[in-house]
Coordinates of C-alpha atoms in Angstrom, one line a residue:
H1 CA 76.3 82.6 94.5
C2 CA 78.0 86.0 94.5
F3 CA 78.9 88.9 96.8
T4 CA 80.4 92.3 96.3
V5 CA 83.4 93.9 98.1
L6 CA 83.5 97.7 98.0
S7 CA 86.4 99.9 99.0
Q8 CA 87.4 103.5 98.3
T9 CA 89.3 102.3 95.2
M10 CA 87.7 99.1 94.1
H11 CA 84.4 97.4 93.4
V12 CA 84.9 93.6 93.2
V13 CA 82.2 91.0 92.6
F14 CA 83.1 87.4 93.6
H15 CA 81.2 84.5 92.1
A16 CA 81.4 81.0 93.6
E17 CA 79.9 77.7 92.5
T18 CA 78.6 76.9 96.0
R19 CA 77.6 78.8 99.1
K20 CA 80.4 77.0 101.1
L21 CA 83.0 78.4 98.6
M22 CA 81.4 81.9 98.9
E23 CA 81.5 81.8 102.7
G24 CA 85.2 80.6 102.5
W25 CA 86.0 83.7 100.4
M26 CA 84.1 86.0 102.8
T27 CA 86.0 84.5 105.8
A28 CA 89.4 85.0 104.1
I29 CA 88.6 88.6 103.2
R30 CA 87.4 89.3 106.8
N31 CA 90.6 87.7 108.2
A32 CA 92.8 89.8 105.9
A33 CA 91.0 93.0 106.8
K34 CA 91.4 92.2 110.5
A35 CA 95.1 91.4 110.1
E36 CA 95.6 94.7 108.3
A37 CA 93.7 96.6 111.1
D38 CA 95.8 94.8 113.8
E39 CA 99.0 95.8 111.9
R40 CA 97.8 99.4 111.7
W41 CA 97.1 99.6 115.5
A42 CA 100.5 98.0 116.2
D43 CA 102.2 100.7 114.1
Q44 CA 100.3 103.4 115.9
A45 CA 101.2 101.8 119.3
R46 CA 104.9 102.3 118.2
N47 CA 104.2 106.0 117.6
A48 CA 104.4 105.6 113.9
H49 CA 102.8 108.0 111.4
Y50 CA 99.9 106.5 109.5
W51 CA 100.4 107.8 105.9
F52 CA 97.9 108.2 103.1
F53 CA 98.2 109.9 99.7
R54 CA 96.4 113.2 99.2
Q55 CA 96.3 116.1 96.7
F56 CA 96.3 119.7 97.8
P57 CA 94.5 122.2 95.5
I58 CA 96.0 125.1 97.5
Q59 CA 99.6 126.0 98.5
A60 CA 101.0 123.6 101.0
Y61 CA 104.6 122.9 102.1
C62 CA 106.6 119.8 103.0
N63 CA 107.3 119.5 106.7
I64 CA 110.8 118.0 106.0
C65 CA 112.4 120.0 103.1
R66 CA 110.0 123.0 103.3
E67 CA 109.5 123.1 99.6
Q68 CA 106.1 123.9 98.2
F69 CA 104.1 121.0 96.8
G70 CA 103.0 121.3 93.2
I71 CA 99.4 121.8 92.5
K72 CA 97.6 118.5 92.2
T73 CA 100.7 116.6 93.3
S74 CA 100.1 113.5 95.4
V75 CA 101.8 113.9 98.8
L76 CA 101.8 111.8 101.9
E77 CA 99.9 113.1 104.9
C78 CA 99.7 111.5 108.4
E79 CA 96.1 110.7 109.1
V80 CA 96.6 111.5 112.8
C81 CA 98.9 114.5 113.1
R82 CA 98.4 115.9 109.6
M83 CA 102.2 116.1 108.8
K84 CA 102.7 116.5 105.1
V85 CA 105.8 115.3 103.2
H86 CA 106.9 114.5 99.7
R87 CA 107.2 110.9 98.8
R88 CA 111.0 111.3 98.5
C89 CA 111.1 113.0 102.0
A90 CA 109.1 110.3 103.9
S91 CA 112.2 108.2 104.6
C92 CA 113.7 111.2 106.3
V93 CA 111.0 111.6 108.9
V94 CA 112.6 110.7 112.3
Q95 CA 110.2 112.1 114.8
D96 CA 107.2 110.0 116.1
C97 CA 103.7 111.1 115.4
K98 CA 103.1 113.9 117.9
W99 CA 99.7 112.7 118.9
H100 CA 100.8 109.2 119.7
S101 CA 103.4 109.9 122.4
A102 CA 102.7 108.6 125.8
N103 CA 103.1 112.0 127.5
R104 CA 100.1 113.3 125.5
M105 CA 97.8 110.6 126.8
P106 CA 95.5 111.7 129.6
S107 CA 96.2 110.3 132.9
G108 CA 93.5 108.9 135.2
P109 CA 89.9 108.2 134.3
A110 CA 88.1 110.4 131.8
C111 CA 85.2 112.3 133.3

């Protein structure tokens, strides 16, 4: 018995001796993914930036130090507000993600 887990960075094949063991692995992976998603939403509820690494093939500048990124340099970018920072500058970010503040949320029912 086997199953495959695919992600953006990995392709993992799990083999188990019995179907019950395979289902146990699948449940554990689903629970881990759910816990990660819950943590992500909790961070976003606290107005936190949601960072991911990205490379810029064109000129781009750090929103903290204002220095230009090197070509093909991995930089951190917020998935929501698109703030870009060097890895070394990420700890200096003090403002909340601008799209997560409560005053930007629409009031009343959406029509």
